[in-house]
Short mmCIF file of N, CA and C in Angstrom, two decimals:
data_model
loop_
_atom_site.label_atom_id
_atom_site.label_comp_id
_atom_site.label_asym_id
_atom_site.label_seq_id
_atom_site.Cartn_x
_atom_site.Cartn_y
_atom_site.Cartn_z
N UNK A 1 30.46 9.25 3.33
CA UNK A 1 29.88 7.95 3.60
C UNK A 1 30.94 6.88 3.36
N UNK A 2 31.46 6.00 4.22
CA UNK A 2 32.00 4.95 4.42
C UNK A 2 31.73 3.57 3.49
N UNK A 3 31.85 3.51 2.02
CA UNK A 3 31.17 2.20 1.58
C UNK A 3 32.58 1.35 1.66
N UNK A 4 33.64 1.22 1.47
CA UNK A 4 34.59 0.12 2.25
C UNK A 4 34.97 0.06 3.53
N UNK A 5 35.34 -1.14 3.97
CA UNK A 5 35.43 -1.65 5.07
C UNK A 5 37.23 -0.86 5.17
N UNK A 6 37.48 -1.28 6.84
CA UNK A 6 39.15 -0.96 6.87
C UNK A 6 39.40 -1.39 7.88
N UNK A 7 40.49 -1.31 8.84
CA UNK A 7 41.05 -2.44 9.71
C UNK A 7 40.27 -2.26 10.82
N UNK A 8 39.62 -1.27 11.21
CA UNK A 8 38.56 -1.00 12.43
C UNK A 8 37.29 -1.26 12.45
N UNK A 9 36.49 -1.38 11.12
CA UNK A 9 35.02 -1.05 10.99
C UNK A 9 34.42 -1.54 9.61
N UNK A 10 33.45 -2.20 9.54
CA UNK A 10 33.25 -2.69 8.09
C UNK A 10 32.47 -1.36 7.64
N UNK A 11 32.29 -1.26 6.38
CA UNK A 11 31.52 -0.12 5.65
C UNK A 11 30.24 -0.62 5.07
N UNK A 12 29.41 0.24 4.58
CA UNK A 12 27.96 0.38 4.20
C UNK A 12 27.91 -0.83 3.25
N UNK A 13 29.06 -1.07 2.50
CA UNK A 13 28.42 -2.22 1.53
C UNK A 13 28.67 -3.29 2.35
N UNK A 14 29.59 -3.87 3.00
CA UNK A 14 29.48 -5.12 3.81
C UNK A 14 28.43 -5.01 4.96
N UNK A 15 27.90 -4.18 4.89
CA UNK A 15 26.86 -4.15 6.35
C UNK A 15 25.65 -4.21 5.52
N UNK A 16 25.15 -3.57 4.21
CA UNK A 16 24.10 -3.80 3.96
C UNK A 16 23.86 -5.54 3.26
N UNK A 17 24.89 -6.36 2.79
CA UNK A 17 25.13 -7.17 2.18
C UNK A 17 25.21 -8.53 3.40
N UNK A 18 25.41 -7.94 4.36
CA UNK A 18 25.54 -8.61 5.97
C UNK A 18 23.46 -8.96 6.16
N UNK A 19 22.98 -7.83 6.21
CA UNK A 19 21.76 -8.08 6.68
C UNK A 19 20.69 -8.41 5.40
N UNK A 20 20.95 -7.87 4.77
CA UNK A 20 20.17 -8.28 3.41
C UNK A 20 20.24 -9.83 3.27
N UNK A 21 21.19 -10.36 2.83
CA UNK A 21 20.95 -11.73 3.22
C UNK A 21 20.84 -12.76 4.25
N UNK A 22 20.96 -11.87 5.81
CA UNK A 22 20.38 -12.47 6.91
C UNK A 22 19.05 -12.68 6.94
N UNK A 23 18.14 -11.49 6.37
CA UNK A 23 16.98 -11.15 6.71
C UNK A 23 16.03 -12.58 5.14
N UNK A 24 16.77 -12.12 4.02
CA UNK A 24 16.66 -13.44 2.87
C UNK A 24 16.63 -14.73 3.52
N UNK A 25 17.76 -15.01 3.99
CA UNK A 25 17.59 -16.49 4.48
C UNK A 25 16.97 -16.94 5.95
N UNK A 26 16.82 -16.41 6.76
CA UNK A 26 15.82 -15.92 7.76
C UNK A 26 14.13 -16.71 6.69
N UNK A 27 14.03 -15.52 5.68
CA UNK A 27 12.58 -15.91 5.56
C UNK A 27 12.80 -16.85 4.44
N UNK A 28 13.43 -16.88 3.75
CA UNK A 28 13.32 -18.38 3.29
C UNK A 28 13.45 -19.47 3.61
N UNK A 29 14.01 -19.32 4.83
CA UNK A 29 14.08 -20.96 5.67
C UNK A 29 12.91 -20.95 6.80
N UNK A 30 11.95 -19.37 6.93
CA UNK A 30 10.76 -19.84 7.04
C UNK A 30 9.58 -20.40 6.15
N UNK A 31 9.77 -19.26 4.86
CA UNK A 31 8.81 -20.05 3.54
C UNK A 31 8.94 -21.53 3.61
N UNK A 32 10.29 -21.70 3.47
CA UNK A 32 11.05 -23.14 3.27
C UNK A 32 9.85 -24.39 3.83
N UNK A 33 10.06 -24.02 5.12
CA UNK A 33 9.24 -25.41 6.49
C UNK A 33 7.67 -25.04 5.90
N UNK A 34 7.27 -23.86 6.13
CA UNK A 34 5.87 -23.40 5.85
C UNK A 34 5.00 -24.20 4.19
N UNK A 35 5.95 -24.01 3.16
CA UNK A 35 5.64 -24.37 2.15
C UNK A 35 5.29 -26.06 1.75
N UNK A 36 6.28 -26.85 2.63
CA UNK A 36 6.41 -28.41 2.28
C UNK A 36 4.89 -28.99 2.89
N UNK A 37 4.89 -28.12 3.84
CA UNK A 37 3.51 -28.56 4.38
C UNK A 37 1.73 -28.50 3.49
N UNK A 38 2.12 -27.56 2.75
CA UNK A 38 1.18 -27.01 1.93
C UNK A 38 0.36 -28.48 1.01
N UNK A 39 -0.86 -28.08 1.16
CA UNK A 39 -2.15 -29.43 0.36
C UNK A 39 -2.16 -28.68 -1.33
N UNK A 40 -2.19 -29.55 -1.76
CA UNK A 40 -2.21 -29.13 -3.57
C UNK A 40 -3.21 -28.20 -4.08
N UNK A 41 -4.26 -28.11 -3.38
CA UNK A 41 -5.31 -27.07 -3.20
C UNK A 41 -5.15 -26.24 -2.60
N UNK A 42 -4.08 -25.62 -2.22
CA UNK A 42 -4.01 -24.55 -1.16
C UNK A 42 -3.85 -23.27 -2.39
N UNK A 43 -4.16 -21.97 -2.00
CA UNK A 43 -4.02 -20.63 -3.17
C UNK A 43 -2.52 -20.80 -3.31
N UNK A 44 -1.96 -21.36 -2.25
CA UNK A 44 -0.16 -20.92 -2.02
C UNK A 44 1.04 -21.71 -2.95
N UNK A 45 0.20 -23.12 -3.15
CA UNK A 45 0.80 -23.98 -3.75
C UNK A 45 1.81 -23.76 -4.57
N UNK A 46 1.30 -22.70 -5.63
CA UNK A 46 2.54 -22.59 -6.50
C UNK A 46 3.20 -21.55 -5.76
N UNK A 47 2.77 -20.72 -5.46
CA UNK A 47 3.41 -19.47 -5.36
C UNK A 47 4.34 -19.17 -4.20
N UNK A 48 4.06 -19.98 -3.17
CA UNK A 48 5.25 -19.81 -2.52
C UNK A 48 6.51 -20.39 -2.89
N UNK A 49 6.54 -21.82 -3.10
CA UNK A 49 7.53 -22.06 -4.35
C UNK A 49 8.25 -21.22 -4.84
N UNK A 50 8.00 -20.46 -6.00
CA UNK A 50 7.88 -20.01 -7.14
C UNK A 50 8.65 -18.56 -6.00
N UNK A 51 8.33 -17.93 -5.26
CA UNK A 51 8.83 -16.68 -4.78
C UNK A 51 10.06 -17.42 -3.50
N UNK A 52 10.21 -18.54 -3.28
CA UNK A 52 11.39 -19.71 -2.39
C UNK A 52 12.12 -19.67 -3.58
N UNK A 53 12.04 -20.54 -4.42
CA UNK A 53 13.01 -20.31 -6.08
C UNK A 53 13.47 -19.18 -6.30
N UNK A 54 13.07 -17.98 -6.65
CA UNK A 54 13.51 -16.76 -7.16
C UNK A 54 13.97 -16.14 -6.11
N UNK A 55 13.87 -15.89 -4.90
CA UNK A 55 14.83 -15.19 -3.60
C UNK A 55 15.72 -15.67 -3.21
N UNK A 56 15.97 -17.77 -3.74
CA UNK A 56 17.36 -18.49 -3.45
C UNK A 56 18.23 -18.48 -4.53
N UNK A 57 17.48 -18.06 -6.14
CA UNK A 57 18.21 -17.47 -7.32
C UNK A 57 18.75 -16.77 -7.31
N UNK A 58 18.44 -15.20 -6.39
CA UNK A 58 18.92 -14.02 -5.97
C UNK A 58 19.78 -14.30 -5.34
N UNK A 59 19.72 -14.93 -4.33
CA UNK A 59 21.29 -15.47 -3.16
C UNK A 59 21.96 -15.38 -3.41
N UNK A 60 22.34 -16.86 -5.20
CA UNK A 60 23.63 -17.24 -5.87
C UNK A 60 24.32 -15.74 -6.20
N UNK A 61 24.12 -14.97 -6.75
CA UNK A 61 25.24 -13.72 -7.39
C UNK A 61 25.24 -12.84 -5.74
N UNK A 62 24.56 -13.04 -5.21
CA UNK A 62 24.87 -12.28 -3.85
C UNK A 62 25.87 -12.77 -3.04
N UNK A 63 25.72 -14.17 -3.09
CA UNK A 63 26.62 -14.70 -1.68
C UNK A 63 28.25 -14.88 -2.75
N UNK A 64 28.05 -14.79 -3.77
CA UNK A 64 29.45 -14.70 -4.44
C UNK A 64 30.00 -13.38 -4.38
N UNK A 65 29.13 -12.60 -4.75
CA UNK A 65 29.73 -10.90 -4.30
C UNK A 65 30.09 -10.64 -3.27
N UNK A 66 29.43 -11.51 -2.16
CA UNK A 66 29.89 -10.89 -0.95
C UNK A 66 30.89 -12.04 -0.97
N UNK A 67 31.37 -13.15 -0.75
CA UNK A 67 32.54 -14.03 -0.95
C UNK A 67 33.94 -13.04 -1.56
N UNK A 68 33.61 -12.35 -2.76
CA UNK A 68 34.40 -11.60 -3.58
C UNK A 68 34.62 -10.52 -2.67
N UNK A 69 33.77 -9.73 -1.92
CA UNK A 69 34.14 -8.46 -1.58
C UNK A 69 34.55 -9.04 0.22
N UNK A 70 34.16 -9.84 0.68
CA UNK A 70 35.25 -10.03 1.71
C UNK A 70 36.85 -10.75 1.17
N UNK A 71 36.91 -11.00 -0.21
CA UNK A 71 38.46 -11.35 -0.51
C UNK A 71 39.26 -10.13 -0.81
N UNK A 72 38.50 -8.89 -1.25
CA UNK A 72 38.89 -7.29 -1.58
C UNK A 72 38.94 -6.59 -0.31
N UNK A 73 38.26 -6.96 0.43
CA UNK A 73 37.94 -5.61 1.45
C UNK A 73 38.94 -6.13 2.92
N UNK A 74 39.08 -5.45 3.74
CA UNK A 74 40.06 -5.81 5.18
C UNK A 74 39.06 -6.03 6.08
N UNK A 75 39.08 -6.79 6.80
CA UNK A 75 38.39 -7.32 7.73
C UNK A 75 38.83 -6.65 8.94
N UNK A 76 37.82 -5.96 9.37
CA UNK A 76 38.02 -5.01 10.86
C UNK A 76 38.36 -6.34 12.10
N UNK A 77 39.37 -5.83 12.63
CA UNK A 77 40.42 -6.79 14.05
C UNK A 77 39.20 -6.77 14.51
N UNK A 78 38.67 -7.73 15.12
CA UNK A 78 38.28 -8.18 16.52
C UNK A 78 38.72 -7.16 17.59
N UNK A 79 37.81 -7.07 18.67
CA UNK A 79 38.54 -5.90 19.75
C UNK A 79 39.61 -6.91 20.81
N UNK A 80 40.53 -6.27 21.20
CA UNK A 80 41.47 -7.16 22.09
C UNK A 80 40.83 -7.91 22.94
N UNK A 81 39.72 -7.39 23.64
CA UNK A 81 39.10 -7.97 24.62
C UNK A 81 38.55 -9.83 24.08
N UNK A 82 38.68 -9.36 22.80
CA UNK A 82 37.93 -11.59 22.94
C UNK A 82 38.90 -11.99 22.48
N UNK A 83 38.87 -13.13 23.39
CA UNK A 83 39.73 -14.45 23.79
C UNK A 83 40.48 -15.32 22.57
N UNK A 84 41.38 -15.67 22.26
CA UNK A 84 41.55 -16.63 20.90
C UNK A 84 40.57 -17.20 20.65
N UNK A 85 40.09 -18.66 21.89
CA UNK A 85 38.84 -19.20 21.41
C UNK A 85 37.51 -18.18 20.70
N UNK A 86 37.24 -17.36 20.76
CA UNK A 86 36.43 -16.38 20.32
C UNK A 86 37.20 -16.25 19.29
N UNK A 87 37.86 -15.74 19.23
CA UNK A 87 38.15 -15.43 17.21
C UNK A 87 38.12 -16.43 16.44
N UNK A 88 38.65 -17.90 17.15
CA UNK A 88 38.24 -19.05 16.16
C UNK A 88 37.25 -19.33 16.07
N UNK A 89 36.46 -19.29 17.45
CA UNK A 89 35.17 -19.59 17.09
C UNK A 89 34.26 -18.66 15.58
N UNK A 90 34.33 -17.49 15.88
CA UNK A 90 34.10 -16.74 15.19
C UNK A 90 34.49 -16.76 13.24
N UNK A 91 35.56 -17.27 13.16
CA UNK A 91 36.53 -17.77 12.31
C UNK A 91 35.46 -18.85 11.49
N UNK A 92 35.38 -19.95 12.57
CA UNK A 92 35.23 -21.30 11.70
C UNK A 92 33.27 -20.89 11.32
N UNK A 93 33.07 -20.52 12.23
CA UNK A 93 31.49 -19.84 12.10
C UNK A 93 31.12 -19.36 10.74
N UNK A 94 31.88 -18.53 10.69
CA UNK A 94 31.86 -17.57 9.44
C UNK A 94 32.17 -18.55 8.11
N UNK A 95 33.49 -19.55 7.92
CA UNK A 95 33.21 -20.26 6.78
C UNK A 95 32.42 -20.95 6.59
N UNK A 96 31.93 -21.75 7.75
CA UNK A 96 30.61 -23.01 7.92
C UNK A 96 29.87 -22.18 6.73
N UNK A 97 29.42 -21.08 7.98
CA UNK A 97 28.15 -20.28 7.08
C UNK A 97 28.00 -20.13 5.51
N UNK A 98 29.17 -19.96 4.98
CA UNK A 98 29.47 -19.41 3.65
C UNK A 98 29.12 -21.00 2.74
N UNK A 99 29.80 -21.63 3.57
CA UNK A 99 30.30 -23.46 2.69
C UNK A 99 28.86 -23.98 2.89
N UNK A 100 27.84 -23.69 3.90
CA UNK A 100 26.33 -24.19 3.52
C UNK A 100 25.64 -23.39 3.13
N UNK A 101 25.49 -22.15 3.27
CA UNK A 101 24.72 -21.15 2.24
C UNK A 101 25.24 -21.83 0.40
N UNK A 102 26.60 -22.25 0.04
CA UNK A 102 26.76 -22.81 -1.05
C UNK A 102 26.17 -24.35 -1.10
N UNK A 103 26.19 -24.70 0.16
CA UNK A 103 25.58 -26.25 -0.68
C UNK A 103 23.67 -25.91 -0.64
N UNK A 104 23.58 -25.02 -0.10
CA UNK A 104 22.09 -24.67 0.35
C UNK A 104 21.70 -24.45 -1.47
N UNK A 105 22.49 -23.64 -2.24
CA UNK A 105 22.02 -22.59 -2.70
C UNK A 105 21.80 -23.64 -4.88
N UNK A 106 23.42 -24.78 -4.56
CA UNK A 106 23.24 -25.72 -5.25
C UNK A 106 22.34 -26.68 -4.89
N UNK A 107 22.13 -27.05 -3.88
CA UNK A 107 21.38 -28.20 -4.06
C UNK A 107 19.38 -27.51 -4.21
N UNK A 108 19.35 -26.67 -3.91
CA UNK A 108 17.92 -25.83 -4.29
C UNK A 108 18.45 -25.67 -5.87
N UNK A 109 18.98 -25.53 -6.32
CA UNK A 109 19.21 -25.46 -7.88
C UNK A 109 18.66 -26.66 -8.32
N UNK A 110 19.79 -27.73 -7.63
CA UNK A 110 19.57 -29.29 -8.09
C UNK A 110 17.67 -30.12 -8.14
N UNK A 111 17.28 -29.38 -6.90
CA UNK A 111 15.99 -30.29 -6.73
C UNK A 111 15.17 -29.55 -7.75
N UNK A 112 15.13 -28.19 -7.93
CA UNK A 112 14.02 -27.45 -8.83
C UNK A 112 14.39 -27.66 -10.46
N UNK A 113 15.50 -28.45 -10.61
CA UNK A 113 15.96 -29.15 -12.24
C UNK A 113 15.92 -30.14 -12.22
N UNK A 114 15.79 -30.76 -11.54
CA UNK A 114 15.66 -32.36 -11.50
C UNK A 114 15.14 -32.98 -12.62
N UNK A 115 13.98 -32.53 -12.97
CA UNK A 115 13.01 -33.11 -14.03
C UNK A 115 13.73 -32.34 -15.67
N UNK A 116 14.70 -31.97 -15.73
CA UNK A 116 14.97 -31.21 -16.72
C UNK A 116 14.47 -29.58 -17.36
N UNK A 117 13.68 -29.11 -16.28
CA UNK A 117 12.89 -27.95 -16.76
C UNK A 117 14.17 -26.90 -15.58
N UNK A 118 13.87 -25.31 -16.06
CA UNK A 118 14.37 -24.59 -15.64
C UNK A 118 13.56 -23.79 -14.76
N UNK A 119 14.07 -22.92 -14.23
CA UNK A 119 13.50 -22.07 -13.01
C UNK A 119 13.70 -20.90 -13.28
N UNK A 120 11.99 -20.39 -13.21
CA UNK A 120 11.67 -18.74 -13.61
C UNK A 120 12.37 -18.17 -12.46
N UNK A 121 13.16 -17.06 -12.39
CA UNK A 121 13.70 -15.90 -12.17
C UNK A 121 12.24 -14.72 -12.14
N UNK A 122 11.56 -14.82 -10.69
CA UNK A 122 10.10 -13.98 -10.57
C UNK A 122 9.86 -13.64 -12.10
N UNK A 123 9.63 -14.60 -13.08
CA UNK A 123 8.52 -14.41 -14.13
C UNK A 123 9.54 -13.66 -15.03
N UNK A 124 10.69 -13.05 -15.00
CA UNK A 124 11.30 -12.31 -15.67
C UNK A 124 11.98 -13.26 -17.32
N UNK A 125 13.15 -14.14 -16.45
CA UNK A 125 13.50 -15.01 -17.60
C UNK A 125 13.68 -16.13 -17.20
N UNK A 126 14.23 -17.55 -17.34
CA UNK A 126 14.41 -18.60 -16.84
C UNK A 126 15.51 -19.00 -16.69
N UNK A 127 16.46 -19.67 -15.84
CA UNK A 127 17.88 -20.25 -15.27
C UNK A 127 17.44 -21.72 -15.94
N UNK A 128 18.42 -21.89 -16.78
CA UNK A 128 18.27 -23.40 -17.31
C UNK A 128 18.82 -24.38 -16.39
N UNK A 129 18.14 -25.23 -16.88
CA UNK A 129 18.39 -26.82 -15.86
C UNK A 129 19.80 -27.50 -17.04
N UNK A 130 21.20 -26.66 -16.34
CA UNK A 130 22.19 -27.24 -16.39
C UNK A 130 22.20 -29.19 -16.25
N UNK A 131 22.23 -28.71 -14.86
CA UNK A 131 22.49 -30.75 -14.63
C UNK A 131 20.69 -31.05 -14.43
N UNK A 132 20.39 -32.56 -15.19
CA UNK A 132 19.14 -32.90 -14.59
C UNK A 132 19.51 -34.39 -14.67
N UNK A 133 18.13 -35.08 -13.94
CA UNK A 133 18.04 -36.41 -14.85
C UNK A 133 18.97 -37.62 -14.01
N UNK A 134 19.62 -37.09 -12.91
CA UNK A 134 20.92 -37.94 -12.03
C UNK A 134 19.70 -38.92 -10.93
N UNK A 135 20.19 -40.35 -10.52
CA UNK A 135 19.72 -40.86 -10.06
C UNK A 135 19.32 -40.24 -8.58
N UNK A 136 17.96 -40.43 -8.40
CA UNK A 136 17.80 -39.78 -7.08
C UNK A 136 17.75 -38.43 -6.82
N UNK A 137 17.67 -37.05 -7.97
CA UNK A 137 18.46 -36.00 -8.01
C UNK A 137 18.09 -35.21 -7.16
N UNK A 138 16.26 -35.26 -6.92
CA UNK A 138 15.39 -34.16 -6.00
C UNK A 138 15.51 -34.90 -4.37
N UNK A 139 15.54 -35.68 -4.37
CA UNK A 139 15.82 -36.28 -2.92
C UNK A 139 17.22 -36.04 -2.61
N UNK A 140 18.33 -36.40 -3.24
CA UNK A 140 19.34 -36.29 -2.55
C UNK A 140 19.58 -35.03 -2.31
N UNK A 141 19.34 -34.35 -3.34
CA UNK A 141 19.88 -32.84 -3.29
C UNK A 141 18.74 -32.04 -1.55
N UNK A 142 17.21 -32.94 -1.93
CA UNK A 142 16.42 -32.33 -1.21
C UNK A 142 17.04 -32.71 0.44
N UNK A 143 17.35 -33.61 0.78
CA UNK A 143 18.27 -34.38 2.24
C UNK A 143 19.75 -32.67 2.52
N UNK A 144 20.16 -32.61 1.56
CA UNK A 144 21.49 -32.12 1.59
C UNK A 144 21.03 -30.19 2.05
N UNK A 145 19.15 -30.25 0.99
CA UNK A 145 18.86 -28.89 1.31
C UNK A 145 18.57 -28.65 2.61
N UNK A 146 17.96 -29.38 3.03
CA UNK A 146 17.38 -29.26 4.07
C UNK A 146 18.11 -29.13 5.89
N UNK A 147 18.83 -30.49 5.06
CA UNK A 147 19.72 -30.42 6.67
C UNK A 147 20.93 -29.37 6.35
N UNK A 148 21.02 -28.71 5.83
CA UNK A 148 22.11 -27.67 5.64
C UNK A 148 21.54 -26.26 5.92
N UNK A 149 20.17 -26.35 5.20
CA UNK A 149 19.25 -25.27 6.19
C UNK A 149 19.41 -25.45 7.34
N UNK A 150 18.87 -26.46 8.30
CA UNK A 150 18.90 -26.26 9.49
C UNK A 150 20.01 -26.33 10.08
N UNK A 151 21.37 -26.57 9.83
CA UNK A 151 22.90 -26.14 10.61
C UNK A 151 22.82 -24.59 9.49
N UNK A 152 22.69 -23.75 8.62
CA UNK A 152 22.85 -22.65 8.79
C UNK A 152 21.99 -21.86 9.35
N UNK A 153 20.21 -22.36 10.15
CA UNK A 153 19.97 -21.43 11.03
C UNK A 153 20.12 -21.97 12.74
N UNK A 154 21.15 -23.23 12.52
CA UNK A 154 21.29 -23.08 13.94
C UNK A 154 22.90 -22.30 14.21
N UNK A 155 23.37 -21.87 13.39
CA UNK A 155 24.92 -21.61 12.97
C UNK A 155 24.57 -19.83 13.53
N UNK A 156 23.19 -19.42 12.63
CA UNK A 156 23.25 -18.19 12.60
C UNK A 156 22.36 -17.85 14.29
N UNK A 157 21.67 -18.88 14.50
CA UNK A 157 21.36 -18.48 15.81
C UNK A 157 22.59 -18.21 17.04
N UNK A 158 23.43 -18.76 16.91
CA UNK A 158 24.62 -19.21 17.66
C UNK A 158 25.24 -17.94 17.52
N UNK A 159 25.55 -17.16 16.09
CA UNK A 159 26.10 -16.31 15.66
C UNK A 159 25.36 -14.57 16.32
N UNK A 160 23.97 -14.64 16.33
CA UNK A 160 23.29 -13.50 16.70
C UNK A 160 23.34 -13.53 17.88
N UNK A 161 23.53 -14.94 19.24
CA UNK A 161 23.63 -14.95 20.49
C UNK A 161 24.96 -14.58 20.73
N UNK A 162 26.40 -15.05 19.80
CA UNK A 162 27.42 -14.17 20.38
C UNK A 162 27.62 -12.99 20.16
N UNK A 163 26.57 -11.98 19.36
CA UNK A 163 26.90 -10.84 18.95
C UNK A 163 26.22 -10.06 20.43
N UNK A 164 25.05 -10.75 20.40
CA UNK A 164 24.45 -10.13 21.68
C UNK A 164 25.22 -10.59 23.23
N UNK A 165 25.65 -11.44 23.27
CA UNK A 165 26.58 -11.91 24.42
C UNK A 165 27.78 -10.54 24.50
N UNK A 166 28.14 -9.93 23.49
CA UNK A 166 29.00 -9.10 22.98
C UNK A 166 28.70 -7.72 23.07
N UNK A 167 27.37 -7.17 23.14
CA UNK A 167 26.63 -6.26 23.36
C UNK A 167 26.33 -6.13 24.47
N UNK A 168 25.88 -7.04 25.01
CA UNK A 168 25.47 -6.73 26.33
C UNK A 168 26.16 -7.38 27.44
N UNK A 169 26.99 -8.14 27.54
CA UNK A 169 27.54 -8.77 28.68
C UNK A 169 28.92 -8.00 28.42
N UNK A 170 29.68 -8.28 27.40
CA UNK A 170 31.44 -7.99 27.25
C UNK A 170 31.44 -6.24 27.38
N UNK A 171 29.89 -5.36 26.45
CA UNK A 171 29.63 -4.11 26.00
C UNK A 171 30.79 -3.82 24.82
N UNK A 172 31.52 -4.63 24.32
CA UNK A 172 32.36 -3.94 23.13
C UNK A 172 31.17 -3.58 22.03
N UNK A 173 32.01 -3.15 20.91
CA UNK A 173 31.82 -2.92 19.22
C UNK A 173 31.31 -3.83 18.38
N UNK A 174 31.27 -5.14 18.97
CA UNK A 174 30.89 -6.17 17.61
C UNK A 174 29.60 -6.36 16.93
N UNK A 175 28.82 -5.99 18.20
CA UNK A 175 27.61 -5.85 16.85
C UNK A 175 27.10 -4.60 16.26
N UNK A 176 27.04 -3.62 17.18
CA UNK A 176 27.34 -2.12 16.80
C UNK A 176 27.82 -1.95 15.56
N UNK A 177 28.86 -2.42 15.25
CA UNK A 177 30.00 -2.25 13.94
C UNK A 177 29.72 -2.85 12.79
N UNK A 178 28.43 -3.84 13.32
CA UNK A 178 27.50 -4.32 11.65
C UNK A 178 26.41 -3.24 11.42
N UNK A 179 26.35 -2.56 12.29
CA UNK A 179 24.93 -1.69 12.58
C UNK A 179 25.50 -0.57 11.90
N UNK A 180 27.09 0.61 11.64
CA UNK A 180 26.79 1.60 11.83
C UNK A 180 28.74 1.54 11.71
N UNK A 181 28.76 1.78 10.36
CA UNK A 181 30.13 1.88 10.18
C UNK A 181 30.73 3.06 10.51
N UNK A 182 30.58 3.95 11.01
CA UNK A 182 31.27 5.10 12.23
C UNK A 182 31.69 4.27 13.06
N UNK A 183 31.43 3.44 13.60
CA UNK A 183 31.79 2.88 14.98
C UNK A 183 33.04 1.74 14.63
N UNK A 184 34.02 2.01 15.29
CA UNK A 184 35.01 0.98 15.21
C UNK A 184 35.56 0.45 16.26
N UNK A 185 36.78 -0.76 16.74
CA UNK A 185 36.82 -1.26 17.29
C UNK A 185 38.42 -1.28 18.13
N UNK A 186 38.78 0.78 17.49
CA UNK A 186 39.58 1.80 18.27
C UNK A 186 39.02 1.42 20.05
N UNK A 187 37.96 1.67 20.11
CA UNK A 187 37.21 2.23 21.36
C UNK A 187 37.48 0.89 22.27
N UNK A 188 37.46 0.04 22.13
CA UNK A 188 37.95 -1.62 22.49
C UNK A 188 39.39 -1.59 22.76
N UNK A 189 40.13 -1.34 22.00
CA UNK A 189 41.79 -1.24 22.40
C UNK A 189 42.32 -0.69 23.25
#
């Protein structure tokens, strides 16, 4: 079994670490819209919250591991077939993503400390409210959450249309090769 990546093909841990937090932020930036809407009487009130908090808690040591393990691991070439513009595109895509999943992931820190209280970790233990108490803290941070949500799921929509543009129009390896680390991007060259 393949768990590192190498110059052809990423491996099992960057592929499961790839969709695991696609599929995370996917539904938390549906909870996300779904929840604000919510009446104070609703059964959901707290609890969707409360399970939005603890799956964007989970993020923070995730999206750093994976930050860390794409600085360890080799990044499989692109197949010859796409264009420079395509690799930059691809390029600048990929940090966007990373640089607002981080302001996503602080500023959801920032608004749920605001008031000085900390945030249960699903009922287990609590993440203390480091910074609180800053002028404006749940609004600004809440402006910064929000619209950073929506450029990282219009980033990632953009991102799943060139994988499929890639699949089915070009037919190379690129999305295949998140799917199923046997497959590399030999077969392209």
């Amino acid at each position: 079994m393949q768990f590192n990546n190498h110059s052809s093909a990423y491996g099992w841990i960057a592929i499961l670490i790839h969709w695991s937090m696609a599929i995370a932020i996917i539904g938390l930036a549906i909870l996300g819209l779904w929840m604000v809407d919510l009446g104070y009487y609703s059964p959901w009130y707290q609890v969707a919250p409360f399970w939005h908090k603890s799956i964007g808690l989970l993020l923070i040591p995730l999206l750093l591991f994976r930050l860390y393990w794409r600085c360890r691991q080799p990044v499989p070439q692109p197949p010859k077939s796409h264009s420079d513009l395509e690799r930059r595109l691809a390029h600048l895509t990929h940090r966007a993503l990373y640089a607002l999943l981080a302001v996503i992931l602080t500023s959801g820190y920032l608004i749920s400390t605001a008031k000085g209280e900390g945030i249960s970790l699903f009922g287990w233990f609590e993440i203390p409210a480091l910074i609180s108490g800053l002028e404006q803290q749940a609004d600004l941070a809440g402006q910064f959450h929000y619209w950073s949500a929506i450029s990282v799921l219009t980033l990632t929509a953009l991102h799943a249309l060139g994988a499929l543009k890639h699949h089915v129009y070009d037919r190379d390896t690129t999305l295949v090769r998140m799917l199923n680390p046997t497959i590399s991007t030999h077969e392209d060259q």
